[in-house]
PDB file as gemmi writes it, atoms N, CA and C in Angstrom:
CRYST1    1.000    1.000    1.000  90.00  90.00  90.00 P 1                      
ATOM      1  N   MET A   1       0.846  -1.168   0.000  1.00  0.00           N  
ATOM      2  CA  MET A   1       0.000   0.000   0.000  1.00  0.00           C  
ATOM      3  C   MET A   1       0.892   1.233   0.000  1.00  0.00           C  
ATOM      4  N   THR A   2       0.566   2.155  -0.858  1.00  0.00           N  
ATOM      5  CA  THR A   2       1.349   3.384  -0.941  1.00  0.00           C  
ATOM      6  C   THR A   2       0.637   4.486  -0.177  1.00  0.00           C  
ATOM      7  N   PRO A   3       1.424   5.433   0.400  1.00  0.00           N  
ATOM      8  CA  PRO A   3       0.780   6.531   1.133  1.00  0.00           C  
ATOM      9  C   PRO A   3      -0.051   7.396   0.193  1.00  0.00           C  
ATOM     10  N   ALA A   4      -1.063   8.053   0.755  1.00  0.00           N  
ATOM     11  CA  ALA A   4      -1.957   8.892  -0.042  1.00  0.00           C  
ATOM     12  C   ALA A   4      -1.196  10.079  -0.629  1.00  0.00           C  
ATOM     13  N   PHE A   5      -0.204  10.555   0.078  1.00  0.00           N  
ATOM     14  CA  PHE A   5       0.575  11.695  -0.417  1.00  0.00           C  
ATOM     15  C   PHE A   5       2.047  11.346  -0.311  1.00  0.00           C  
ATOM     16  N   ALA A   6       2.698  11.216  -1.411  1.00  0.00           N  
ATOM     17  CA  ALA A   6       4.132  10.909  -1.429  1.00  0.00           C  
ATOM     18  C   ALA A   6       4.870  12.060  -2.097  1.00  0.00           C  
ATOM     19  N   MET A   7       5.899  12.574  -1.429  1.00  0.00           N  
ATOM     20  CA  MET A   7       6.694  13.666  -1.996  1.00  0.00           C  
ATOM     21  C   MET A   7       7.744  13.086  -2.927  1.00  0.00           C  
ATOM     22  N   PRO A   8       7.969  13.730  -4.027  1.00  0.00           N  
ATOM     23  CA  PRO A   8       9.054  13.284  -4.891  1.00  0.00           C  
ATOM     24  C   PRO A   8      10.388  13.424  -4.149  1.00  0.00           C  
ATOM     25  N   ALA A   9      11.338  12.620  -4.503  1.00  0.00           N  
ATOM     26  CA  ALA A   9      12.631  12.611  -3.811  1.00  0.00           C  
ATOM     27  C   ALA A   9      13.352  13.947  -3.912  1.00  0.00           C  
ATOM     28  N   PHE A  10      13.184  14.667  -5.013  1.00  0.00           N  
ATOM     29  CA  PHE A  10      13.882  15.946  -5.177  1.00  0.00           C  
ATOM     30  C   PHE A  10      13.240  17.062  -4.356  1.00  0.00           C  
ATOM     31  N   ALA A  11      12.018  16.902  -3.900  1.00  0.00           N  
ATOM     32  CA  ALA A  11      11.306  17.956  -3.178  1.00  0.00           C  
ATOM     33  C   ALA A  11      11.889  18.194  -1.790  1.00  0.00           C  
ATOM     34  N   ILE A  12      12.374  17.182  -1.132  1.00  0.00           N  
ATOM     35  CA  ILE A  12      12.897  17.332   0.229  1.00  0.00           C  
ATOM     36  C   ILE A  12      14.126  18.242   0.250  1.00  0.00           C  
ATOM     37  N   PRO A  13      15.145  18.028  -0.601  1.00  0.00           N  
ATOM     38  CA  PRO A  13      16.270  18.968  -0.597  1.00  0.00           C  
ATOM     39  C   PRO A  13      15.851  20.383  -0.991  1.00  0.00           C  
ATOM     40  N   ALA A  14      14.921  20.522  -1.914  1.00  0.00           N  
ATOM     41  CA  ALA A  14      14.470  21.852  -2.331  1.00  0.00           C  
ATOM     42  C   ALA A  14      13.793  22.569  -1.174  1.00  0.00           C  
ATOM     43  N   ILE A  15      12.993  21.850  -0.407  1.00  0.00           N  
ATOM     44  CA  ILE A  15      12.335  22.454   0.757  1.00  0.00           C  
ATOM     45  C   ILE A  15      13.365  22.859   1.802  1.00  0.00           C  
ATOM     46  N   ALA A  16      14.346  22.008   2.023  1.00  0.00           N  
ATOM     47  CA  ALA A  16      15.391  22.325   2.999  1.00  0.00           C  
ATOM     48  C   ALA A  16      16.165  23.572   2.588  1.00  0.00           C  
ATOM     49  N   ILE A  17      16.486  23.719   1.329  1.00  0.00           N  
ATOM     50  CA  ILE A  17      17.217  24.902   0.837  1.00  0.00           C  
ATOM     51  C   ILE A  17      16.353  26.145   0.971  1.00  0.00           C  
ATOM     52  N   ALA A  18      15.089  26.056   0.573  1.00  0.00           N  
ATOM     53  CA  ALA A  18      14.192  27.212   0.671  1.00  0.00           C  
ATOM     54  C   ALA A  18      14.016  27.650   2.118  1.00  0.00           C  
ATOM     55  N   THR A  19      13.894  26.695   3.028  1.00  0.00           N  
ATOM     56  CA  THR A  19      13.745  27.025   4.449  1.00  0.00           C  
ATOM     57  C   THR A  19      15.004  27.702   4.973  1.00  0.00           C  
ATOM     58  N   ALA A  20      16.164  27.217   4.606  1.00  0.00           N  
ATOM     59  CA  ALA A  20      17.428  27.786   5.075  1.00  0.00           C  
ATOM     60  C   ALA A  20      17.611  29.212   4.580  1.00  0.00           C  
ATOM     61  N   LEU A  21      17.111  29.528   3.403  1.00  0.00           N  
ATOM     62  CA  LEU A  21      17.254  30.875   2.870  1.00  0.00           C  
ATOM     63  C   LEU A  21      16.455  31.902   3.660  1.00  0.00           C  
ATOM     64  N   PHE A  22      15.377  31.467   4.287  1.00  0.00           N  
ATOM     65  CA  PHE A  22      14.517  32.400   4.994  1.00  0.00           C  
ATOM     66  C   PHE A  22      14.727  32.427   6.502  1.00  0.00           C  
ATOM     67  N   LEU A  23      15.655  31.630   6.997  1.00  0.00           N  
ATOM     68  CA  LEU A  23      15.942  31.655   8.428  1.00  0.00           C  
ATOM     69  C   LEU A  23      16.696  32.928   8.787  1.00  0.00           C  
ATOM     70  N   PRO A  24      16.378  33.545   9.907  1.00  0.00           N  
ATOM     71  CA  PRO A  24      17.127  34.735  10.299  1.00  0.00           C  
ATOM     72  C   PRO A  24      18.563  34.366  10.650  1.00  0.00           C  
ATOM     73  N   LEU A  25      19.474  35.189  10.190  1.00  0.00           N  
ATOM     74  CA  LEU A  25      20.883  34.957  10.468  1.00  0.00           C  
ATOM     75  C   LEU A  25      21.380  36.019  11.452  1.00  0.00           C  
ATOM     76  N   PRO A  26      22.374  35.709  12.268  1.00  0.00           N  
ATOM     77  CA  PRO A  26      22.901  36.717  13.178  1.00  0.00           C  
ATOM     78  C   PRO A  26      23.520  37.854  12.389  1.00  0.00           C  
ATOM     79  N   ALA A  27      23.356  39.062  12.879  1.00  0.00           N  
ATOM     80  CA  ALA A  27      23.910  40.232  12.213  1.00  0.00           C  
ATOM     81  C   ALA A  27      25.429  40.191  12.292  1.00  0.00           C  
ATOM     82  N   SER A  28      26.063  40.560  11.209  1.00  0.00           N  
ATOM     83  CA  SER A  28      27.518  40.574  11.203  1.00  0.00           C  
ATOM     84  C   SER A  28      28.019  42.015  11.113  1.00  0.00           C  
ATOM     85  N   ALA A  29      27.379  42.912  11.834  1.00  0.00           N  
ATOM     86  CA  ALA A  29      27.766  44.313  11.822  1.00  0.00           C  
ATOM     87  C   ALA A  29      29.056  44.511  12.605  1.00  0.00           C  
ATOM     88  N   GLN A  30      29.827  45.468  12.140  1.00  0.00           N  
ATOM     89  CA  GLN A  30      31.048  45.799  12.852  1.00  0.00           C  
ATOM     90  C   GLN A  30      30.699  46.606  14.087  1.00  0.00           C  
ATOM     91  N   ALA A  31      31.522  46.479  15.104  1.00  0.00           N  
ATOM     92  CA  ALA A  31      31.328  47.283  16.304  1.00  0.00           C  
ATOM     93  C   ALA A  31      31.655  48.738  15.976  1.00  0.00           C  
ATOM     94  N   MET A  32      30.873  49.643  16.536  1.00  0.00           N  
ATOM     95  CA  MET A  32      31.080  51.057  16.296  1.00  0.00           C  
ATOM     96  C   MET A  32      32.324  51.526  17.058  1.00  0.00           C  
ATOM     97  N   PRO A  33      33.228  52.263  16.411  1.00  0.00           N  
ATOM     98  CA  PRO A  33      34.395  52.769  17.128  1.00  0.00           C  
ATOM     99  C   PRO A  33      33.966  53.693  18.270  1.00  0.00           C  
ATOM    100  N   ASN A  34      34.668  53.616  19.384  1.00  0.00           N  
ATOM    101  CA  ASN A  34      34.359  54.426  20.557  1.00  0.00           C  
ATOM    102  C   ASN A  34      35.505  55.408  20.783  1.00  0.00           C  
ATOM    103  N   SER A  35      35.205  56.692  20.734  1.00  0.00           N  
ATOM    104  CA  SER A  35      36.254  57.710  20.869  1.00  0.00           C  
ATOM    105  C   SER A  35      36.924  57.673  22.240  1.00  0.00           C  
ATOM    106  N   LEU A  36      36.212  57.206  23.263  1.00  0.00           N  
ATOM    107  CA  LEU A  36      36.764  57.199  24.622  1.00  0.00           C  
ATOM    108  C   LEU A  36      37.844  56.132  24.806  1.00  0.00           C  
ATOM    109  N   THR A  37      37.954  55.203  23.860  1.00  0.00           N  
ATOM    110  CA  THR A  37      39.008  54.191  23.935  1.00  0.00           C  
ATOM    111  C   THR A  37      40.165  54.498  22.988  1.00  0.00           C  
ATOM    112  N   MET A  38      40.054  55.588  22.223  1.00  0.00           N  
ATOM    113  CA  MET A  38      41.087  55.969  21.259  1.00  0.00           C  
ATOM    114  C   MET A  38      41.806  57.229  21.712  1.00  0.00           C  
ATOM    115  N   SER A  39      43.054  57.371  21.263  1.00  0.00           N  
ATOM    116  CA  SER A  39      43.758  58.640  21.473  1.00  0.00           C  
ATOM    117  C   SER A  39      43.211  59.635  20.445  1.00  0.00           C  
ATOM    118  N   CYS A  40      43.493  60.901  20.654  1.00  0.00           N  
ATOM    119  CA  CYS A  40      43.043  61.925  19.712  1.00  0.00           C  
ATOM    120  C   CYS A  40      43.629  61.651  18.326  1.00  0.00           C  
ATOM    121  N   ALA A  41      44.899  61.291  18.270  1.00  0.00           N  
ATOM    122  CA  ALA A  41      45.549  61.010  16.984  1.00  0.00           C  
ATOM    123  C   ALA A  41      44.901  59.823  16.282  1.00  0.00           C  
ATOM    124  N   GLN A  42      44.514  58.804  17.027  1.00  0.00           N  
ATOM    125  CA  GLN A  42      43.852  57.638  16.429  1.00  0.00           C  
ATOM    126  C   GLN A  42      42.491  58.022  15.856  1.00  0.00           C  
ATOM    127  N   ALA A  43      41.727  58.834  16.585  1.00  0.00           N  
ATOM    128  CA  ALA A  43      40.407  59.264  16.107  1.00  0.00           C  
ATOM    129  C   ALA A  43      40.547  60.128  14.853  1.00  0.00           C  
ATOM    130  N   GLN A  44      41.525  61.031  14.847  1.00  0.00           N  
ATOM    131  CA  GLN A  44      41.752  61.875  13.675  1.00  0.00           C  
ATOM    132  C   GLN A  44      42.154  61.028  12.473  1.00  0.00           C  
ATOM    133  N   ALA A  45      43.018  60.049  12.689  1.00  0.00           N  
ATOM    134  CA  ALA A  45      43.460  59.177  11.600  1.00  0.00           C  
ATOM    135  C   ALA A  45      42.308  58.331  11.062  1.00  0.00           C  
ATOM    136  N   LEU A  46      41.422  57.869  11.938  1.00  0.00           N  
ATOM    137  CA  LEU A  46      40.266  57.074  11.516  1.00  0.00           C  
ATOM    138  C   LEU A  46      39.370  57.883  10.586  1.00  0.00           C  
ATOM    139  N   VAL A  47      39.066  59.119  10.972  1.00  0.00           N  
ATOM    140  CA  VAL A  47      38.208  59.973  10.143  1.00  0.00           C  
ATOM    141  C   VAL A  47      38.905  60.282   8.820  1.00  0.00           C  
ATOM    142  N   ALA A  48      40.192  60.594   8.878  1.00  0.00           N  
ATOM    143  CA  ALA A  48      40.925  60.906   7.646  1.00  0.00           C  
ATOM    144  C   ALA A  48      40.975  59.693   6.709  1.00  0.00           C  
ATOM    145  N   ARG A  49      41.183  58.510   7.248  1.00  0.00           N  
ATOM    146  CA  ARG A  49      41.288  57.288   6.448  1.00  0.00           C  
ATOM    147  C   ARG A  49      39.943  56.878   5.853  1.00  0.00           C  
ATOM    148  N   GLN A  50      38.873  56.937   6.664  1.00  0.00           N  
ATOM    149  CA  GLN A  50      37.549  56.484   6.211  1.00  0.00           C  
ATOM    150  C   GLN A  50      36.826  57.546   5.383  1.00  0.00           C  
ATOM    151  N   GLY A  51      37.131  58.812   5.605  1.00  0.00           N  
ATOM    152  CA  GLY A  51      36.429  59.895   4.923  1.00  0.00           C  
ATOM    153  C   GLY A  51      35.159  60.279   5.652  1.00  0.00           C  
ATOM    154  N   ALA A  52      34.351  59.313   6.013  1.00  0.00           N  
ATOM    155  CA  ALA A  52      33.121  59.519   6.784  1.00  0.00           C  
ATOM    156  C   ALA A  52      32.936  58.297   7.669  1.00  0.00           C  
ATOM    157  N   VAL A  53      32.737  58.510   8.961  1.00  0.00           N  
ATOM    158  CA  VAL A  53      32.618  57.390   9.894  1.00  0.00           C  
ATOM    159  C   VAL A  53      31.719  57.775  11.061  1.00  0.00           C  
ATOM    160  N   VAL A  54      30.926  56.813  11.534  1.00  0.00           N  
ATOM    161  CA  VAL A  54      30.095  57.018  12.724  1.00  0.00           C  
ATOM    162  C   VAL A  54      30.923  56.572  13.922  1.00  0.00           C  
ATOM    163  N   ILE A  55      31.068  57.479  14.897  1.00  0.00           N  
ATOM    164  CA  ILE A  55      31.875  57.204  16.090  1.00  0.00           C  
ATOM    165  C   ILE A  55      31.011  57.407  17.322  1.00  0.00           C  
ATOM    166  N   SER A  56      31.107  56.480  18.252  1.00  0.00           N  
ATOM    167  CA  SER A  56      30.433  56.601  19.542  1.00  0.00           C  
ATOM    168  C   SER A  56      31.281  57.502  20.432  1.00  0.00           C  
ATOM    169  N   THR A  57      30.604  58.406  21.157  1.00  0.00           N  
ATOM    170  CA  THR A  57      31.309  59.309  22.069  1.00  0.00           C  
ATOM    171  C   THR A  57      30.869  59.110  23.514  1.00  0.00           C  
ATOM    172  N   GLY A  58      30.123  58.075  23.766  1.00  0.00           N  
ATOM    173  CA  GLY A  58      29.644  57.761  25.106  1.00  0.00           C  
ATOM    174  C   GLY A  58      28.478  56.798  25.009  1.00  0.00           C  
ATOM    175  N   PRO A  59      27.915  56.411  26.157  1.00  0.00           N  
ATOM    176  CA  PRO A  59      26.784  55.480  26.140  1.00  0.00           C  
ATOM    177  C   PRO A  59      25.601  56.077  25.362  1.00  0.00           C  
ATOM    178  N   ASP A  60      25.173  55.383  24.346  1.00  0.00           N  
ATOM    179  CA  ASP A  60      24.038  55.802  23.506  1.00  0.00           C  
ATOM    180  C   ASP A  60      24.253  57.145  22.812  1.00  0.00           C  
ATOM    181  N   LEU A  61      25.507  57.578  22.651  1.00  0.00           N  
ATOM    182  CA  LEU A  61      25.819  58.813  21.937  1.00  0.00           C  
ATOM    183  C   LEU A  61      26.714  58.484  20.754  1.00  0.00           C  
ATOM    184  N   PHE A  62      26.351  58.995  19.584  1.00  0.00           N  
ATOM    185  CA  PHE A  62      27.174  58.779  18.405  1.00  0.00           C  
ATOM    186  C   PHE A  62      26.815  59.819  17.364  1.00  0.00           C  
ATOM    187  N   ASP A  63      27.721  60.029  16.430  1.00  0.00           N  
ATOM    188  CA  ASP A  63      27.471  60.953  15.337  1.00  0.00           C  
ATOM    189  C   ASP A  63      28.367  60.562  14.175  1.00  0.00           C  
ATOM    190  N   ARG A  64      28.107  61.167  13.048  1.00  0.00           N  
ATOM    191  CA  ARG A  64      28.892  60.907  11.841  1.00  0.00           C  
ATOM    192  C   ARG A  64      29.887  62.047  11.675  1.00  0.00           C  
ATOM    193  N   TYR A  65      31.150  61.694  11.517  1.00  0.00           N  
ATOM    194  CA  TYR A  65      32.214  62.674  11.360  1.00  0.00           C  
ATOM    195  C   TYR A  65      32.859  62.480   9.996  1.00  0.00           C  
ATOM    196  N   VAL A  66      33.190  63.596   9.339  1.00  0.00           N  
ATOM    197  CA  VAL A  66      33.710  63.556   7.975  1.00  0.00           C  
ATOM    198  C   VAL A  66      35.042  64.280   7.886  1.00  0.00           C  
ATOM    199  N   SER A  67      35.818  63.915   6.864  1.00  0.00           N  
ATOM    200  CA  SER A  67      37.125  64.538   6.690  1.00  0.00           C  
ATOM    201  C   SER A  67      37.056  65.835   5.892  1.00  0.00           C  
ATOM    202  N   ASN A  68      35.999  65.990   5.074  1.00  0.00           N  
ATOM    203  CA  ASN A  68      35.857  67.242   4.316  1.00  0.00           C  
ATOM    204  C   ASN A  68      34.396  67.478   3.967  1.00  0.00           C  
ATOM    205  N   PRO A  69      34.046  68.722   3.614  1.00  0.00           N  
ATOM    206  CA  PRO A  69      32.641  69.059   3.349  1.00  0.00           C  
ATOM    207  C   PRO A  69      32.016  68.300   2.187  1.00  0.00           C  
ATOM    208  N   GLY A  70      32.812  67.703   1.327  1.00  0.00           N  
ATOM    209  CA  GLY A  70      32.273  66.943   0.204  1.00  0.00           C  
ATOM    210  C   GLY A  70      31.389  65.784   0.628  1.00  0.00           C  
ATOM    211  N   TYR A  71      31.522  65.317   1.857  1.00  0.00           N  
ATOM    212  CA  TYR A  71      30.702  64.222   2.371  1.00  0.00           C  
ATOM    213  C   TYR A  71      29.346  64.706   2.895  1.00  0.00           C  
ATOM    214  N   CYS A  72      29.119  65.999   2.902  1.00  0.00           N  
ATOM    215  CA  CYS A  72      27.893  66.545   3.501  1.00  0.00           C  
ATOM    216  C   CYS A  72      26.765  66.768   2.506  1.00  0.00           C  
ATOM    217  N   GLN A  73      26.964  66.569   1.238  1.00  0.00           N  
ATOM    218  CA  GLN A  73      25.958  66.722   0.195  1.00  0.00           C  
ATOM    219  C   GLN A  73      25.256  68.070   0.312  1.00  0.00           C  
ATOM    220  N   SER A  74      23.985  68.122   0.655  1.00  0.00           N  
ATOM    221  CA  SER A  74      23.247  69.386   0.689  1.00  0.00           C  
ATOM    222  C   SER A  74      23.322  70.056   2.064  1.00  0.00           C  
ATOM    223  N   GLN A  75      24.073  69.486   2.960  1.00  0.00           N  
ATOM    224  CA  GLN A  75      24.196  70.059   4.290  1.00  0.00           C  
ATOM    225  C   GLN A  75      25.445  70.932   4.366  1.00  0.00           C  
ATOM    226  N   ARG A  76      25.572  71.655   5.453  1.00  0.00           N  
ATOM    227  CA  ARG A  76      26.792  72.429   5.685  1.00  0.00           C  
ATOM    228  C   ARG A  76      27.663  71.650   6.663  1.00  0.00           C  
ATOM    229  N   SER A  77      28.927  72.000   6.715  1.00  0.00           N  
ATOM    230  CA  SER A  77      29.816  71.320   7.659  1.00  0.00           C  
ATOM    231  C   SER A  77      30.306  72.316   8.695  1.00  0.00           C  
ATOM    232  N   LYS A  78      30.653  71.785   9.853  1.00  0.00           N  
ATOM    233  CA  LYS A  78      31.231  72.613  10.906  1.00  0.00           C  
ATOM    234  C   LYS A  78      32.265  71.761  11.640  1.00  0.00           C  
ATOM    235  N   PRO A  79      33.258  72.399  12.265  1.00  0.00           N  
ATOM    236  CA  PRO A  79      34.290  71.636  12.979  1.00  0.00           C  
ATOM    237  C   PRO A  79      33.673  70.759  14.065  1.00  0.00           C  
ATOM    238  N   ALA A  80      34.269  69.582  14.263  1.00  0.00           N  
ATOM    239  CA  ALA A  80      33.749  68.629  15.245  1.00  0.00           C  
ATOM    240  C   ALA A  80      34.821  68.291  16.276  1.00  0.00           C  
ATOM    241  N   TRP A  81      34.514  68.585  17.524  1.00  0.00           N  
ATOM    242  CA  TRP A  81      35.379  68.224  18.643  1.00  0.00           C  
ATOM    243  C   TRP A  81      34.678  67.129  19.434  1.00  0.00           C  
ATOM    244  N   ILE A  82      35.403  66.052  19.724  1.00  0.00           N  
ATOM    245  CA  ILE A  82      34.829  64.961  20.507  1.00  0.00           C  
ATOM    246  C   ILE A  82      35.796  64.567  21.615  1.00  0.00           C  
ATOM    247  N   PRO A  83      35.280  63.972  22.697  1.00  0.00           N  
ATOM    248  CA  PRO A  83      36.181  63.506  23.764  1.00  0.00           C  
ATOM    249  C   PRO A  83      36.895  62.224  23.340  1.00  0.00           C  
ATOM    250  N   THR A  84      38.173  62.159  23.631  1.00  0.00           N  
ATOM    251  CA  THR A  84      38.951  60.945  23.393  1.00  0.00           C  
ATOM    252  C   THR A  84      39.626  60.552  24.699  1.00  0.00           C  
ATOM    253  N   ARG A  85      40.337  59.440  24.668  1.00  0.00           N  
ATOM    254  CA  ARG A  85      40.996  58.940  25.868  1.00  0.00           C  
ATOM    255  C   ARG A  85      41.965  59.967  26.457  1.00  0.00           C  
ATOM    256  N   ASP A  86      42.650  60.733  25.612  1.00  0.00           N  
ATOM    257  CA  ASP A  86      43.684  61.654  26.086  1.00  0.00           C  
ATOM    258  C   ASP A  86      43.364  63.132  25.906  1.00  0.00           C  
ATOM    259  N   ASN A  87      42.183  63.448  25.353  1.00  0.00           N  
ATOM    260  CA  ASN A  87      41.858  64.850  25.089  1.00  0.00           C  
ATOM    261  C   ASN A  87      40.340  65.036  25.175  1.00  0.00           C  
ATOM    262  N   PRO A  88      39.865  65.874  26.098  1.00  0.00           N  
ATOM    263  CA  PRO A  88      38.417  66.058  26.214  1.00  0.00           C  
ATOM    264  C   PRO A  88      37.793  66.820  25.037  1.00  0.00           C  
ATOM    265  N   GLN A  89      38.627  67.510  24.234  1.00  0.00           N  
ATOM    266  CA  GLN A  89      38.119  68.239  23.068  1.00  0.00           C  
ATOM    267  C   GLN A  89      39.071  68.063  21.894  1.00  0.00           C  
ATOM    268  N   CYS A  90      38.958  66.933  21.246  1.00  0.00           N  
ATOM    269  CA  CYS A  90      39.824  66.594  20.115  1.00  0.00           C  
ATOM    270  C   CYS A  90      39.131  66.980  18.809  1.00  0.00           C  
ATOM    271  N   LEU A  91      39.783  67.783  17.997  1.00  0.00           N  
ATOM    272  CA  LEU A  91      39.246  68.154  16.691  1.00  0.00           C  
ATOM    273  C   LEU A  91      39.494  66.995  15.723  1.00  0.00           C  
ATOM    274  N   VAL A  92      38.448  66.219  15.426  1.00  0.00           N  
ATOM    275  CA  VAL A  92      38.605  65.028  14.586  1.00  0.00           C  
ATOM    276  C   VAL A  92      38.330  65.281  13.121  1.00  0.00           C  
ATOM    277  N   GLY A  93      37.667  66.356  12.814  1.00  0.00           N  
ATOM    278  CA  GLY A  93      37.286  66.657  11.437  1.00  0.00           C  
ATOM    279  C   GLY A  93      36.081  67.568  11.453  1.00  0.00           C  
ATOM    280  N   GLN A  94      35.061  67.177  10.725  1.00  0.00           N  
ATOM    281  CA  GLN A  94      33.857  67.997  10.626  1.00  0.00           C  
ATOM    282  C   GLN A  94      32.623  67.122  10.797  1.00  0.00           C  
ATOM    283  N   GLU A  95      31.508  67.784  11.078  1.00  0.00           N  
ATOM    284  CA  GLU A  95      30.225  67.087  11.117  1.00  0.00           C  
ATOM    285  C   GLU A  95      29.251  67.837  10.226  1.00  0.00           C  
ATOM    286  N   CYS A  96      28.324  67.125   9.659  1.00  0.00           N  
ATOM    287  CA  CYS A  96      27.346  67.699   8.738  1.00  0.00           C  
ATOM    288  C   CYS A  96      26.109  68.126   9.524  1.00  0.00           C  
ATOM    289  N   ARG A  97      25.612  69.290   9.222  1.00  0.00           N  
ATOM    290  CA  ARG A  97      24.415  69.828   9.869  1.00  0.00           C  
ATOM    291  C   ARG A  97      23.500  70.424   8.821  1.00  0.00           C  
ATOM    292  N   GLU A  98      22.218  70.439   9.121  1.00  0.00           N  
ATOM    293  CA  GLU A  98      21.237  71.036   8.214  1.00  0.00           C  
ATOM    294  C   GLU A  98      21.506  72.531   8.078  1.00  0.00           C  
ATOM    295  N   ARG A  99      21.271  73.028   6.889  1.00  0.00           N  
ATOM    296  CA  ARG A  99      21.417  74.472   6.663  1.00  0.00           C  
ATOM    297  C   ARG A  99      20.249  75.190   7.313  1.00  0.00           C  
ATOM    298  N   ARG A 100      20.552  76.314   7.908  1.00  0.00           N  
ATOM    299  CA  ARG A 100      19.480  77.144   8.485  1.00  0.00           C  
ATOM    300  C   ARG A 100      19.020  78.148   7.447  1.00  0.00           C  
ATOM    301  N   ILE A 101      17.730  78.364   7.423  1.00  0.00           N  
ATOM    302  CA  ILE A 101      17.180  79.380   6.541  1.00  0.00           C  
ATOM    303  C   ILE A 101      16.985  80.632   7.379  1.00  0.00           C  
ATOM    304  N   ARG A 102      17.595  81.705   6.940  1.00  0.00           N  
ATOM    305  CA  ARG A 102      17.469  82.967   7.694  1.00  0.00           C  
ATOM    306  C   ARG A 102      16.423  83.854   7.041  1.00  0.00           C  
ATOM    307  N   TRP A 103      15.487  84.273   7.817  1.00  0.00           N  
ATOM    308  CA  TRP A 103      14.442  85.178   7.345  1.00  0.00           C  
ATOM    309  C   TRP A 103      14.757  86.578   7.827  1.00  0.00           C  
ATOM    310  N   ARG A 104      14.588  87.523   6.993  1.00  0.00           N  
ATOM    311  CA  ARG A 104      14.871  88.906   7.394  1.00  0.00           C  
ATOM    312  C   ARG A 104      13.605  89.619   7.760  1.00  0.00           C  
TER     313      ARG A 104                                                      
END                                                                             
């Protein structure tokens, strides 16, 4: 006697592959650099090397720092000082900010 529903032999591997494709995978994100564990020179070099990088400056605090205004697109840039291991106000580069509209 044969079962009422028999799967073809090729269906089992196909189902296993399809299931594996939809399983959640652990995130492989890089850890965010923390300015409080770097020297001022290390933080400056990181921004200069990456061009634009998000750096943590404390618990739940972070921002994007850039090496030049070209990374700011339609925003303006301003100097960025952040705390580092050896300097409470290290000039690491610039940060992008929204342009203000001035009304007269």
